Amino acid sequence: MFDNNVFLENSCKNIEADGSITGFELQTNITYYRGIPLSMLEYVHVVLDDEAIPDESLQVSLDRTDWFTLKEAETVTTYKWEYGDPLYIRVNYAGGLSKGTHKIKLTVAVRTAYIPIPLEGTKERIVEIA
């Protein structure tokens, strides 16, 4: 139902810190029609070229300034993820994505106050790294 909100097109890119590529980043919109506190993010899963990335390698941010591990995000109630605003997902992956084509699948689920199951969306894209 919310698959078209997940993994925004052309949002995947390598990230650099201190002169070296430390991983890659992608963006998603919320899988709900309203905003929620970041603590209501149920899970994020990334699969790169048919290999699941460990959850411990993921960080999320609403502003690209403050980054949280998925475990830390469980307690973040002061940041609200609004409908239409992207969530930035950083994948700590030494060396980042190599040049060429990659298949990336992103799954995002959120909890809401009155729906008893998480609202999940999944989107797989082929990305080209130049």
PDB file of C-alpha atoms in Angstrom:
ATOM      1  CA  MET A   1       0.000   0.000   0.000  1.00  0.00           C
ATOM      2  CA  PHE A   2       2.809   2.453   0.843  1.00  0.00           C
ATOM      3  CA  ASP A   3       5.467   0.996  -1.450  1.00  0.00           C
ATOM      4  CA  ASN A   4       5.565   4.108  -3.638  1.00  0.00           C
ATOM      5  CA  ASN A   5       6.570   6.194  -0.601  1.00  0.00           C
ATOM      6  CA  VAL A   6       9.647   4.067   0.035  1.00  0.00           C
ATOM      7  CA  PHE A   7      13.131   4.551  -1.428  1.00  0.00           C
ATOM      8  CA  LEU A   8      12.920   7.847  -3.229  1.00  0.00           C
ATOM      9  CA  GLU A   9      14.204   7.754  -6.778  1.00  0.00           C
ATOM     10  CA  ASN A  10      17.706   9.150  -7.372  1.00  0.00           C
ATOM     11  CA  SER A  11      18.374   9.423  -3.631  1.00  0.00           C
ATOM     12  CA  CYS A  12      21.091   6.767  -3.357  1.00  0.00           C
ATOM     13  CA  LYS A  13      24.658   8.027  -3.157  1.00  0.00           C
ATOM     14  CA  ASN A  14      27.952   7.235  -1.479  1.00  0.00           C
ATOM     15  CA  ILE A  15      28.862   9.275   1.589  1.00  0.00           C
ATOM     16  CA  GLU A  16      32.285  10.531   2.505  1.00  0.00           C
ATOM     17  CA  ALA A  17      33.867  11.361   5.847  1.00  0.00           C
ATOM     18  CA  ASP A  18      37.432  12.516   6.442  1.00  0.00           C
ATOM     19  CA  GLY A  19      38.382  11.914   2.818  1.00  0.00           C
ATOM     20  CA  SER A  20      37.182   8.318   2.548  1.00  0.00           C
ATOM     21  CA  ILE A  21      33.912   6.723   1.481  1.00  0.00           C
ATOM     22  CA  THR A  22      32.304   5.268   4.596  1.00  0.00           C
ATOM     23  CA  GLY A  23      29.018   4.007   3.214  1.00  0.00           C
ATOM     24  CA  PHE A  24      25.959   5.122   1.304  1.00  0.00           C
ATOM     25  CA  GLU A  25      22.750   6.992   1.923  1.00  0.00           C
ATOM     26  CA  LEU A  26      19.209   6.782   0.658  1.00  0.00           C
ATOM     27  CA  GLN A  27      15.923   8.489   1.421  1.00  0.00           C
ATOM     28  CA  THR A  28      12.396   7.381   2.106  1.00  0.00           C
ATOM     29  CA  ASN A  29       9.080   8.995   2.836  1.00  0.00           C
ATOM     30  CA  ILE A  30       6.858   7.834   5.653  1.00  0.00           C
ATOM     31  CA  THR A  31       4.610   4.798   5.177  1.00  0.00           C
ATOM     32  CA  TYR A  32       1.681   6.628   6.761  1.00  0.00           C
ATOM     33  CA  TYR A  33      -0.484   9.616   5.934  1.00  0.00           C
ATOM     34  CA  ARG A  34       0.509  11.650   9.013  1.00  0.00           C
ATOM     35  CA  GLY A  35       3.635  12.539  10.940  1.00  0.00           C
ATOM     36  CA  ILE A  36       4.921  10.458  13.843  1.00  0.00           C
ATOM     37  CA  PRO A  37       7.635  10.771  16.491  1.00  0.00           C
ATOM     38  CA  LEU A  38      10.824   9.070  15.331  1.00  0.00           C
ATOM     39  CA  SER A  39      10.385   6.601  18.205  1.00  0.00           C
ATOM     40  CA  MET A  40       7.469   5.074  16.280  1.00  0.00           C
ATOM     41  CA  LEU A  41       9.768   3.876  13.510  1.00  0.00           C
ATOM     42  CA  GLU A  42       9.276   0.120  13.812  1.00  0.00           C
ATOM     43  CA  TYR A  43      12.104  -1.071  11.568  1.00  0.00           C
ATOM     44  CA  VAL A  44      14.244  -0.348   8.536  1.00  0.00           C
ATOM     45  CA  HIS A  45      15.806  -3.122   6.460  1.00  0.00           C
ATOM     46  CA  VAL A  46      18.259  -2.715   3.602  1.00  0.00           C
ATOM     47  CA  VAL A  47      19.239  -5.482   1.189  1.00  0.00           C
ATOM     48  CA  LEU A  48      22.174  -4.768  -1.132  1.00  0.00           C
ATOM     49  CA  ASP A  49      22.646  -7.082  -4.108  1.00  0.00           C
ATOM     50  CA  ASP A  50      20.681  -9.859  -2.325  1.00  0.00           C
ATOM     51  CA  GLU A  51      22.727  -9.480   0.897  1.00  0.00           C
ATOM     52  CA  ALA A  52      20.932  -8.207   4.007  1.00  0.00           C
ATOM     53  CA  ILE A  53      22.710  -5.322   5.706  1.00  0.00           C
ATOM     54  CA  PRO A  54      22.850  -5.760   9.507  1.00  0.00           C
ATOM     55  CA  ASP A  55      20.534  -3.359  11.351  1.00  0.00           C
ATOM     56  CA  GLU A  56      23.523  -2.275  13.461  1.00  0.00           C
ATOM     57  CA  SER A  57      25.034  -0.722  10.306  1.00  0.00           C
ATOM     58  CA  LEU A  58      22.076   1.633   9.797  1.00  0.00           C
ATOM     59  CA  GLN A  59      21.515   5.156  11.083  1.00  0.00           C
ATOM     60  CA  VAL A  60      18.576   7.488  10.467  1.00  0.00           C
ATOM     61  CA  SER A  61      18.178  11.253  10.471  1.00  0.00           C
ATOM     62  CA  LEU A  62      15.465  13.788   9.801  1.00  0.00           C
ATOM     63  CA  ASP A  63      17.860  16.687   9.254  1.00  0.00           C
ATOM     64  CA  ARG A  64      21.226  15.129   8.257  1.00  0.00           C
ATOM     65  CA  THR A  65      22.688  16.677  11.407  1.00  0.00           C
ATOM     66  CA  ASP A  66      21.542  14.400  14.213  1.00  0.00           C
ATOM     67  CA  TRP A  67      21.954  10.709  13.368  1.00  0.00           C
ATOM     68  CA  PHE A  68      20.528   7.826  15.390  1.00  0.00           C
ATOM     69  CA  THR A  69      21.061   4.096  15.295  1.00  0.00           C
ATOM     70  CA  LEU A  70      17.817   2.154  15.004  1.00  0.00           C
ATOM     71  CA  LYS A  71      18.141   1.232  18.687  1.00  0.00           C
ATOM     72  CA  GLU A  72      18.602   4.890  19.662  1.00  0.00           C
ATOM     73  CA  ALA A  73      15.668   5.942  17.475  1.00  0.00           C
ATOM     74  CA  GLU A  74      13.358   3.851  19.688  1.00  0.00           C
ATOM     75  CA  THR A  75      13.683   6.550  22.378  1.00  0.00           C
ATOM     76  CA  VAL A  76      13.673   9.701  20.216  1.00  0.00           C
ATOM     77  CA  THR A  77      10.387  11.456  20.919  1.00  0.00           C
ATOM     78  CA  THR A  78      11.494  15.049  20.280  1.00  0.00           C
ATOM     79  CA  TYR A  79      11.920  14.646  16.515  1.00  0.00           C
ATOM     80  CA  LYS A  80       8.780  14.289  14.429  1.00  0.00           C
ATOM     81  CA  TRP A  81       8.883  12.674  11.002  1.00  0.00           C
ATOM     82  CA  GLU A  82       6.313  14.593   8.984  1.00  0.00           C
ATOM     83  CA  TYR A  83       4.436  13.345   5.958  1.00  0.00           C
ATOM     84  CA  GLY A  84       6.244  14.531   2.833  1.00  0.00           C
ATOM     85  CA  ASP A  85       9.607  15.011   4.562  1.00  0.00           C
ATOM     86  CA  PRO A  86      12.289  12.423   3.814  1.00  0.00           C
ATOM     87  CA  LEU A  87      13.965  10.203   6.353  1.00  0.00           C
ATOM     88  CA  TYR A  88      17.654   9.879   5.547  1.00  0.00           C
ATOM     89  CA  ILE A  89      19.073   6.400   5.966  1.00  0.00           C
ATOM     90  CA  ARG A  90      22.829   6.035   6.251  1.00  0.00           C
ATOM     91  CA  VAL A  91      24.336   2.605   5.648  1.00  0.00           C
ATOM     92  CA  ASN A  92      27.778   2.267   7.207  1.00  0.00           C
ATOM     93  CA  TYR A  93      29.472   0.113   4.592  1.00  0.00           C
ATOM     94  CA  ALA A  94      33.245   0.415   4.256  1.00  0.00           C
ATOM     95  CA  GLY A  95      34.156   1.711   0.814  1.00  0.00           C
ATOM     96  CA  GLY A  96      30.528   2.412  -0.072  1.00  0.00           C
ATOM     97  CA  LEU A  97      28.982   1.209  -3.280  1.00  0.00           C
ATOM     98  CA  SER A  98      31.402   0.275  -6.039  1.00  0.00           C
ATOM     99  CA  LYS A  99      30.982   1.836  -9.463  1.00  0.00           C
ATOM    100  CA  GLY A 100      28.358   0.142 -11.559  1.00  0.00           C
ATOM    101  CA  THR A 101      24.864  -1.180 -11.054  1.00  0.00           C
ATOM    102  CA  HIS A 102      23.452  -2.356  -7.735  1.00  0.00           C
ATOM    103  CA  LYS A 103      20.093  -3.754  -6.654  1.00  0.00           C
ATOM    104  CA  ILE A 104      18.913  -2.224  -3.386  1.00  0.00           C
ATOM    105  CA  LYS A 105      15.729  -3.135  -1.536  1.00  0.00           C
ATOM    106  CA  LEU A 106      14.492  -0.894   1.265  1.00  0.00           C
ATOM    107  CA  THR A 107      11.754  -1.852   3.705  1.00  0.00           C
ATOM    108  CA  VAL A 108      10.369   0.668   6.197  1.00  0.00           C
ATOM    109  CA  ALA A 109       7.643   0.147   8.803  1.00  0.00           C
ATOM    110  CA  VAL A 110       6.091   2.533  11.316  1.00  0.00           C
ATOM    111  CA  ARG A 111       3.736   2.149  14.257  1.00  0.00           C
ATOM    112  CA  THR A 112       0.691   4.344  14.723  1.00  0.00           C
ATOM    113  CA  ALA A 113      -1.491   5.144  17.684  1.00  0.00           C
ATOM    114  CA  TYR A 114      -4.619   3.326  16.542  1.00  0.00           C
ATOM    115  CA  ILE A 115      -3.615   0.673  14.004  1.00  0.00           C
ATOM    116  CA  PRO A 116      -2.524  -2.542  15.748  1.00  0.00           C
ATOM    117  CA  ILE A 117       0.015  -3.638  13.129  1.00  0.00           C
ATOM    118  CA  PRO A 118       2.989  -1.770  11.661  1.00  0.00           C
ATOM    119  CA  LEU A 119       2.451  -0.065   8.305  1.00  0.00           C
ATOM    120  CA  GLU A 120       5.144  -1.395   5.989  1.00  0.00           C
ATOM    121  CA  GLY A 121       6.377  -0.430   2.565  1.00  0.00           C
ATOM    122  CA  THR A 122       9.054  -2.045   0.406  1.00  0.00           C
ATOM    123  CA  LYS A 123      10.697  -0.727  -2.732  1.00  0.00           C
ATOM    124  CA  GLU A 124      13.499  -2.248  -4.774  1.00  0.00           C
ATOM    125  CA  ARG A 125      15.498  -0.135  -7.173  1.00  0.00           C
ATOM    126  CA  ILE A 126      18.408  -0.627  -9.529  1.00  0.00           C
ATOM    127  CA  VAL A 127      20.895   2.175  -8.874  1.00  0.00           C
ATOM    128  CA  GLU A 128      23.864   3.239 -10.968  1.00  0.00           C
ATOM    129  CA  ILE A 129      26.984   4.518  -9.205  1.00  0.00           C
ATOM    130  CA  ALA A 130      29.275   6.507 -11.481  1.00  0.00           C
TER     131      ALA A 130
END
